[in-house]
Coordinates of C-alpha atoms in Angstrom, one line a residue:
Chain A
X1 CA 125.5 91.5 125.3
X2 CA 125.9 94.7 123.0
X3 CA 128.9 93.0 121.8
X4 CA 126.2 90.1 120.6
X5 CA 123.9 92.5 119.3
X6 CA 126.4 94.7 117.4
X7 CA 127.5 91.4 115.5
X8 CA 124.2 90.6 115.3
X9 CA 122.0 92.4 112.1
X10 CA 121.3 95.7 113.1
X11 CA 117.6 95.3 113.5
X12 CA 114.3 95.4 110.9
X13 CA 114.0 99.2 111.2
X14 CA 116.4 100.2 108.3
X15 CA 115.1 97.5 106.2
X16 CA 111.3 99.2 106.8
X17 CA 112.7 102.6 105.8
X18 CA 114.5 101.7 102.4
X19 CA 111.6 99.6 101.5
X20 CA 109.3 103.0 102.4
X21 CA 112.0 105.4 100.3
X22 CA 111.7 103.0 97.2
X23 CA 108.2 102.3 97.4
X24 CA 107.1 106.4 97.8
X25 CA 108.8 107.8 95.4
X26 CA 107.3 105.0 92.8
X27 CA 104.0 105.5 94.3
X28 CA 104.5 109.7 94.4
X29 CA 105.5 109.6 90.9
X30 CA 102.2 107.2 89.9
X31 CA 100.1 109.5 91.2
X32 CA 101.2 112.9 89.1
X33 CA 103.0 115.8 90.1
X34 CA 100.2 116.9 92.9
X35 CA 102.9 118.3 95.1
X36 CA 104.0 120.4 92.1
X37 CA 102.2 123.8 93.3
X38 CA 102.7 123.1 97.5
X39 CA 106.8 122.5 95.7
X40 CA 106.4 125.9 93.9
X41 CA 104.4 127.9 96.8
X42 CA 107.4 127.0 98.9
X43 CA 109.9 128.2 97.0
X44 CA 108.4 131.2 95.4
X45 CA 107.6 132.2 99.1
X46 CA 111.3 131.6 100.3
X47 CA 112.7 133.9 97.0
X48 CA 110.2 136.2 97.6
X49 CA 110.9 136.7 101.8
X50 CA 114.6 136.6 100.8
X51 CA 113.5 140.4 99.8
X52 CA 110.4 141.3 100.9
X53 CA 108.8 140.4 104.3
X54 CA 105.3 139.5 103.3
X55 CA 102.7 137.2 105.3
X56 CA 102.5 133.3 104.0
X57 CA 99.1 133.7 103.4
X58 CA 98.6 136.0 101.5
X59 CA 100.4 134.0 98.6
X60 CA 98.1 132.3 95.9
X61 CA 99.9 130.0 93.6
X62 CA 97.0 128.2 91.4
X63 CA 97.5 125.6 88.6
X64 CA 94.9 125.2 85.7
X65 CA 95.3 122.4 83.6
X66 CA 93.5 122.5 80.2
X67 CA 94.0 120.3 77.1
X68 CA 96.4 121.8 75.1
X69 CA 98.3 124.0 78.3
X70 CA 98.3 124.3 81.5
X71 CA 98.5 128.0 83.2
X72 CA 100.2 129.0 86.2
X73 CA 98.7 131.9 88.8
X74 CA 100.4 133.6 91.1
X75 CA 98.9 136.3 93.6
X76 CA 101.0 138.2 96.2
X77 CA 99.5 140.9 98.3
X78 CA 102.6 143.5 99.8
X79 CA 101.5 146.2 101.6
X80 CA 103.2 149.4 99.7
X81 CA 105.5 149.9 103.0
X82 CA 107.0 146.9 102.9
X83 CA 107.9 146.9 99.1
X84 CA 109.2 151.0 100.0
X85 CA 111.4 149.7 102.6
X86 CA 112.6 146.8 100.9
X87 CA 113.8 149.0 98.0
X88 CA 115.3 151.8 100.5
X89 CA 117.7 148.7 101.9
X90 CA 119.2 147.8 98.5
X91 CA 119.8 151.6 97.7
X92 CA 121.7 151.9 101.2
X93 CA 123.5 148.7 100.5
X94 CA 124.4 149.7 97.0
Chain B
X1 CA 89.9 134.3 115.0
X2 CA 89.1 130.5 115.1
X3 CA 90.9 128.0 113.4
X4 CA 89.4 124.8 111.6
X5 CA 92.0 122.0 112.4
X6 CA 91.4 117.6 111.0
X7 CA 92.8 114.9 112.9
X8 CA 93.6 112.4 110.3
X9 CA 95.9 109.7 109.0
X10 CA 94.5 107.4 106.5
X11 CA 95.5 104.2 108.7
X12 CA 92.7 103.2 111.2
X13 CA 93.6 102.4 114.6
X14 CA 96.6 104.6 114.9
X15 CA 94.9 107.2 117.4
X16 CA 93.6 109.8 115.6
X17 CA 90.6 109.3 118.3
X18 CA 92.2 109.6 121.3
X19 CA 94.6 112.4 119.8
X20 CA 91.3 114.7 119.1
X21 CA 90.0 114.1 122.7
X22 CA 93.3 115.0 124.2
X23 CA 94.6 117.6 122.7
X24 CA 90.6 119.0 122.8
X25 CA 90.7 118.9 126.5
X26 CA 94.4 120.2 126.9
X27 CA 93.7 123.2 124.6
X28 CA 90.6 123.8 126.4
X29 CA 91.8 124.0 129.2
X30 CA 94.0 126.4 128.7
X31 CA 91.1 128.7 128.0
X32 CA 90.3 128.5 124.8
X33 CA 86.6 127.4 123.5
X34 CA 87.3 124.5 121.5
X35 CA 84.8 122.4 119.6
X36 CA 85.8 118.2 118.6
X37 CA 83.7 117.3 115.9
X38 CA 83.1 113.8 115.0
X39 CA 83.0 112.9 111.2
X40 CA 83.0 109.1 111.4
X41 CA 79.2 108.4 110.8
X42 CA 78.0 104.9 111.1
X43 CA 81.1 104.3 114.0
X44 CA 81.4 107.3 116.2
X45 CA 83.7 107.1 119.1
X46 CA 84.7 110.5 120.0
X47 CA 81.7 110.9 122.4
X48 CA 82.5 107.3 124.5
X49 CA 86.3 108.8 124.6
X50 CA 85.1 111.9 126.2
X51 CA 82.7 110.0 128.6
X52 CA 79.7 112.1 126.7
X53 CA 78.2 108.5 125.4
X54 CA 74.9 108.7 127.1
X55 CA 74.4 112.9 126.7
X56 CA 74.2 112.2 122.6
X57 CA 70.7 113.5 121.6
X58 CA 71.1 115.4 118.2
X59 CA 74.4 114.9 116.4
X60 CA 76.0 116.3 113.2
X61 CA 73.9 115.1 110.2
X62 CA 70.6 116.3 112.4
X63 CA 72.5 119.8 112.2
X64 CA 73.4 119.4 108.8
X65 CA 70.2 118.4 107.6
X66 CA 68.5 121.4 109.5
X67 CA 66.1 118.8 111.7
X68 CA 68.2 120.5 114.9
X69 CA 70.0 123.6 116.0
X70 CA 73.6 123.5 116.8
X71 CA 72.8 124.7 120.1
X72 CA 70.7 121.6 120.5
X73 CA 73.7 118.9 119.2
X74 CA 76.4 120.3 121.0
X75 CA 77.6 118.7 124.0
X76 CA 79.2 120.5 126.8
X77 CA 81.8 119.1 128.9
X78 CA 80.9 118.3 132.3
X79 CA 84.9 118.5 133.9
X80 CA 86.3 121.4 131.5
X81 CA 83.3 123.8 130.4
X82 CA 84.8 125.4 127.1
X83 CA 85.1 121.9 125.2
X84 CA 82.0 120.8 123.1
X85 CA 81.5 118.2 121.2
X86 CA 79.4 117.3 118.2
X87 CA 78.7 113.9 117.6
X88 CA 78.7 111.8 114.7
X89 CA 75.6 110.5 114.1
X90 CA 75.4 106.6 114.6
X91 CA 72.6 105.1 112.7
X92 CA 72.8 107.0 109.6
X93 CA 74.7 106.3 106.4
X94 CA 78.1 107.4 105.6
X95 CA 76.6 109.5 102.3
X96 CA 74.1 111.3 104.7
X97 CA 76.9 114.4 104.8
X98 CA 77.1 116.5 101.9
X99 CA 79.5 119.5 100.9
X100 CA 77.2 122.2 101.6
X101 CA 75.8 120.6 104.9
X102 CA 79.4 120.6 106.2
X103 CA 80.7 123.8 105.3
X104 CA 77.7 125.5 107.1
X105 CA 77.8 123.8 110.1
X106 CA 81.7 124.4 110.3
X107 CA 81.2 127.8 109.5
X108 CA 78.3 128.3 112.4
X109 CA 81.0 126.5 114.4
X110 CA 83.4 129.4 113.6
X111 CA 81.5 132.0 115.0
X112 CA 81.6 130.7 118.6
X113 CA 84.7 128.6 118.8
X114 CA 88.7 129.1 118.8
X115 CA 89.3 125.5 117.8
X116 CA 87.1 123.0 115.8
X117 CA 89.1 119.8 115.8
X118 CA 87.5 117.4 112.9
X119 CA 88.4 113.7 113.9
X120 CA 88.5 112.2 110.6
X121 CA 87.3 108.6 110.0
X122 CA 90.4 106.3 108.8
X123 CA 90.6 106.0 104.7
X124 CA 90.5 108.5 101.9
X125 CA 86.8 108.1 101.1
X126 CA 84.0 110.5 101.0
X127 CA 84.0 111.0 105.0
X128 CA 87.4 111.4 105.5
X129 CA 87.5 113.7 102.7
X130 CA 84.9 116.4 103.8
X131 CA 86.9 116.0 107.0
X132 CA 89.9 117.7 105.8
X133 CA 87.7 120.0 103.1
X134 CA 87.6 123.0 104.9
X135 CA 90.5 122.9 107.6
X136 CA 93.2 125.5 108.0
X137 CA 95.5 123.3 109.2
X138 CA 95.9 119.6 109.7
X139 CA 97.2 117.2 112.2
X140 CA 98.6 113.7 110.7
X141 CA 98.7 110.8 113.1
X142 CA 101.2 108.1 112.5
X143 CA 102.3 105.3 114.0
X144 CA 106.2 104.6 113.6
X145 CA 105.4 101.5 111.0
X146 CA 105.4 101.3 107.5
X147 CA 101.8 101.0 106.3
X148 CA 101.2 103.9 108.6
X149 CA 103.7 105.8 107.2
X150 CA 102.5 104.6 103.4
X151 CA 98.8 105.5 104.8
X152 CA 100.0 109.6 105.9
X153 CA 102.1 110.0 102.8
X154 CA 98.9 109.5 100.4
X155 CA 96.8 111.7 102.8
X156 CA 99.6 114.4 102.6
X157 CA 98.8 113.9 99.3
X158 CA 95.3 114.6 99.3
X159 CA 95.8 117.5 101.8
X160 CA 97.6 119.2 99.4
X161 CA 94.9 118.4 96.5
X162 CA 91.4 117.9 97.8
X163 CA 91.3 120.9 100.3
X164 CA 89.6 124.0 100.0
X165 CA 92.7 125.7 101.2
X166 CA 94.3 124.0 98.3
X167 CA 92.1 124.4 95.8
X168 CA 91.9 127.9 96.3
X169 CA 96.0 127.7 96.0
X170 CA 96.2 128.6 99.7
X171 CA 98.8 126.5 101.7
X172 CA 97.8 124.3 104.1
X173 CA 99.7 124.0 107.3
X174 CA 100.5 119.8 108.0
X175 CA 101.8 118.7 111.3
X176 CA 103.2 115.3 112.1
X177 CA 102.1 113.8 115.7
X178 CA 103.9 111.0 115.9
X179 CA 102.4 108.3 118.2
X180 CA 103.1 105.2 120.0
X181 CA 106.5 105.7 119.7
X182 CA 108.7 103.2 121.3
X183 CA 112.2 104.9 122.2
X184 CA 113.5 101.7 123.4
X185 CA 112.9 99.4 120.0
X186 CA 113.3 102.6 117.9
X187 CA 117.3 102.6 119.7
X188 CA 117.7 99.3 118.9
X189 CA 116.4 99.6 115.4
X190 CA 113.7 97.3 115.7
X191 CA 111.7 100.2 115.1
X192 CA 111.2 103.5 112.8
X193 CA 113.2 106.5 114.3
X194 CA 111.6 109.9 114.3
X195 CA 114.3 111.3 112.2
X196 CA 113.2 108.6 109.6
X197 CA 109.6 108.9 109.8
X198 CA 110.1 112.6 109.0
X199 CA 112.9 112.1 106.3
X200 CA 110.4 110.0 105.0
X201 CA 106.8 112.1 105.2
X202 CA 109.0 115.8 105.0
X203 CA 106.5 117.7 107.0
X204 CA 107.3 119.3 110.5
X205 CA 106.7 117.7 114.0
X206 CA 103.6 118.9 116.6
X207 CA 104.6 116.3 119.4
X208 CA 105.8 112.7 119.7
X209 CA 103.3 110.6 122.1
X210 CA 105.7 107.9 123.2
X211 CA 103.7 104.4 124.0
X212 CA 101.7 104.6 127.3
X213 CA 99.6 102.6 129.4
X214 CA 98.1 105.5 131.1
X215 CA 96.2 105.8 127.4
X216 CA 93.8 102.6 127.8
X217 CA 93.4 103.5 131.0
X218 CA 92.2 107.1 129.9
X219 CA 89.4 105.5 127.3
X220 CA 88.1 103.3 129.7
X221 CA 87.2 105.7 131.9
X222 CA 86.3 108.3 129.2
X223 CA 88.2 111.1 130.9
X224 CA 91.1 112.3 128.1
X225 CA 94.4 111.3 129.9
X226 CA 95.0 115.3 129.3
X227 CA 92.3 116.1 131.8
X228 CA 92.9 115.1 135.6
X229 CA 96.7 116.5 135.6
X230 CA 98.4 113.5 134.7
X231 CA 101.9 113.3 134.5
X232 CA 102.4 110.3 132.1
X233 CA 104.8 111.1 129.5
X234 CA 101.5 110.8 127.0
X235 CA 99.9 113.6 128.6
X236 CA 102.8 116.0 129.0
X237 CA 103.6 114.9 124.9
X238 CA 99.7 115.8 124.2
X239 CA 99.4 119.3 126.5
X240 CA 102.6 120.2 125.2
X241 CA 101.2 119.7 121.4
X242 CA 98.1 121.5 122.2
X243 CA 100.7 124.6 123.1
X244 CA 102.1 124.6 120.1
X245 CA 99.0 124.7 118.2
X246 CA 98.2 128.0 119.9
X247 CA 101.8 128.8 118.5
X248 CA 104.1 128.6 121.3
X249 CA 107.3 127.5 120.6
X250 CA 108.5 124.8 122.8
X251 CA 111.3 122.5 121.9
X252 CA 110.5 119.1 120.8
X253 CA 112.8 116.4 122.9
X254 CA 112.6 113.3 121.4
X255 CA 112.5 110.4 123.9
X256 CA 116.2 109.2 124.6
X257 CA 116.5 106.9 121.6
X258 CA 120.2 106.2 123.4
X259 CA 119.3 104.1 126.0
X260 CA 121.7 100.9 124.8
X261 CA 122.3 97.7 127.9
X262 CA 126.0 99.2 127.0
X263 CA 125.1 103.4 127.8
X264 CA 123.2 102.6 130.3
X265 CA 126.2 100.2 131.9
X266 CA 128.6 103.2 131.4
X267 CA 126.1 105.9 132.8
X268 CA 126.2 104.0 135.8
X269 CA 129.4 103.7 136.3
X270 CA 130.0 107.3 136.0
X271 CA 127.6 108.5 138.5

């Protein structure tokens, strides 16, 4: 019976996800780069811990589009410890 | 510190309903005062879910509008006394909710609960939008099938857009709950695995609510199937979502998506 179904087609599911994958990333991209600042919030936040161990919600990332430019905001609280500490390790480590 | 949470998914009928309810009553249970607010106006369900269908007297928009007190609209649960509901209301029109109305009754709401779960109504029009405006976090529901999937993708979307959170270029938390997932068909490819459903929708996983008959039993009776200590697999899936929501960690097992005529044969064999 699993011999059958092996020769058999290996069911609809793939075809549902490729036809999802292609039709997403047409539809994402129709829609603008919305993502764009959730995209850049997650990275900046991952740089940033790589460094400094700061709480997620204390960073702000806004986006302002105007006419002629757009203009990017970004707000980080760090308590003064943290950013004390953080420069202590690289001393020791250089 | 109370936490503003939307049940929501774009795609109607996928169980954002019975998802509020449940994991409502499982959090509650567990002690924390937890409020399920109902934001499809015109075709509330949340209160017949709960069995709270005949206790409606004021509901949301009353609230809203100032014509009641909260204390007035909000229904207690008879079975688990720290969940409360507020109704949707069912006669009025959808446009009866504005900005301003919502964000003071959530805010009243945050003053006196740990947990305000907004059911959203299904689409991305105005109801289900001032659903998701002023959550913290959000829950998406989706069924393992491709207009669901389609449907969750455009709300992430507008999660990450039409928020306050957002706006206000805060993040906003997004949890997949994946539901009626069949680990059978999903084995045999006949249907969506949960690795593709989140290779697809790239947001993390709150639970995985395999397909259960203990579910329409559940709504029928309007008792959440979390409530009377079931064990169904849906009801262990839902209490242990509603844990890590309170952020416990507790691993994720994916129902045994292995179960082939031929494993199952050789399984045998070796016990």
């Amino acid at each position: 019976m699993s011999l059958f179904r092996f020769l058999k087609s290996r069911g609809s599911a793939p075809v549902a996800r490729e036809r999802l994958q292609i039709l997403l990333s047409h539809e994402r991209a129709a829609v603008g780069p919305r993502d764009l600042v959730a995209i850049l919030r997650d990275e900046l936040l991952a740089t940033i811990k790589r460094h400094i161990d700061i709480d997620a919600d204390k960073l702000t990332v806004k986006m302002d589009r105007a006419s002629g430019f757009s203009t990017l905001e970004i707000d980080l609280e760090i308590p003064c410890d943290k950013v004390g500490r953080g420069a202590a390790d690289r001393a020791a480590a250089a | 510190m109370s936490k503003v949470i939307v049940v929501t998914s774009g795609k109607g009928g996928v169980g954002k309903t019975t998802s509020t309810a449940s994991i409502g009553a499982a959090l509650a249970q567990t002690g924390q005062k937890v409020c399920v607010v109902d934001f499809d106006v015109g075709l509330r369900n949340l209160d017949l879910v709960l069995g709270a269908e005949r206790r409606v007297v004021y509901d949301f928009i009353n609230v809203a509008h100032g014509d009641a007190k909260l204390a007035q609209a909000l229904i207690r649960d008879k079975r688990v006394d720290t969940l409360h509901l507020l109704a949707a209301s069912q006669t009025r029109d959808k446009d009866a909710l504005t900005d301003e109305g919502v964000e003071r009754v959530i805010g009243e709401l945050r003053q006196t609960f740990d947990y305000i779960l907004c059911d959203s109504p299904a689409g991305i029009e105005r109801g289900a939008l001032l659903a998701m405006r002023f959550a913290d976090e959000a829950i998406v529901v989706t069924n393992p099938e491709v207009s669901s999937v389609r449907d969750s993708d455009r709300i992430i979307g507008l999660l990450d857009s039409k928020t306050r959170r957002a706006e206000a270029g805060e993040r906003i938390e997004k949890r997949l709950l994946l539901t009626r997932f069949d680990p059978a068909r999903s084995s045999r490819g006949e249907m969506l695995s949960v690795a593709d459903v989140l290779d697809i929708l790239s947001i993390p996983l709150i639970g995985i609510v395999p397909e259960d008959q203990e579910i329409l039993r559940a709504s029928n009776v309007g008792a959440p199937i979390t409530m009377n200590g079931s064990a169904s697999p849906a009801a262990r899936a839902y209490r242990d979502a509603a844990r890590r929501l309170t952020g416990e960690t507790i691993p994720i097992a994916i129902p045994d998506e292995k179960k082939t005529f031929f494993n199952r044969l050789f399984s045998r064999r070796a016990a």
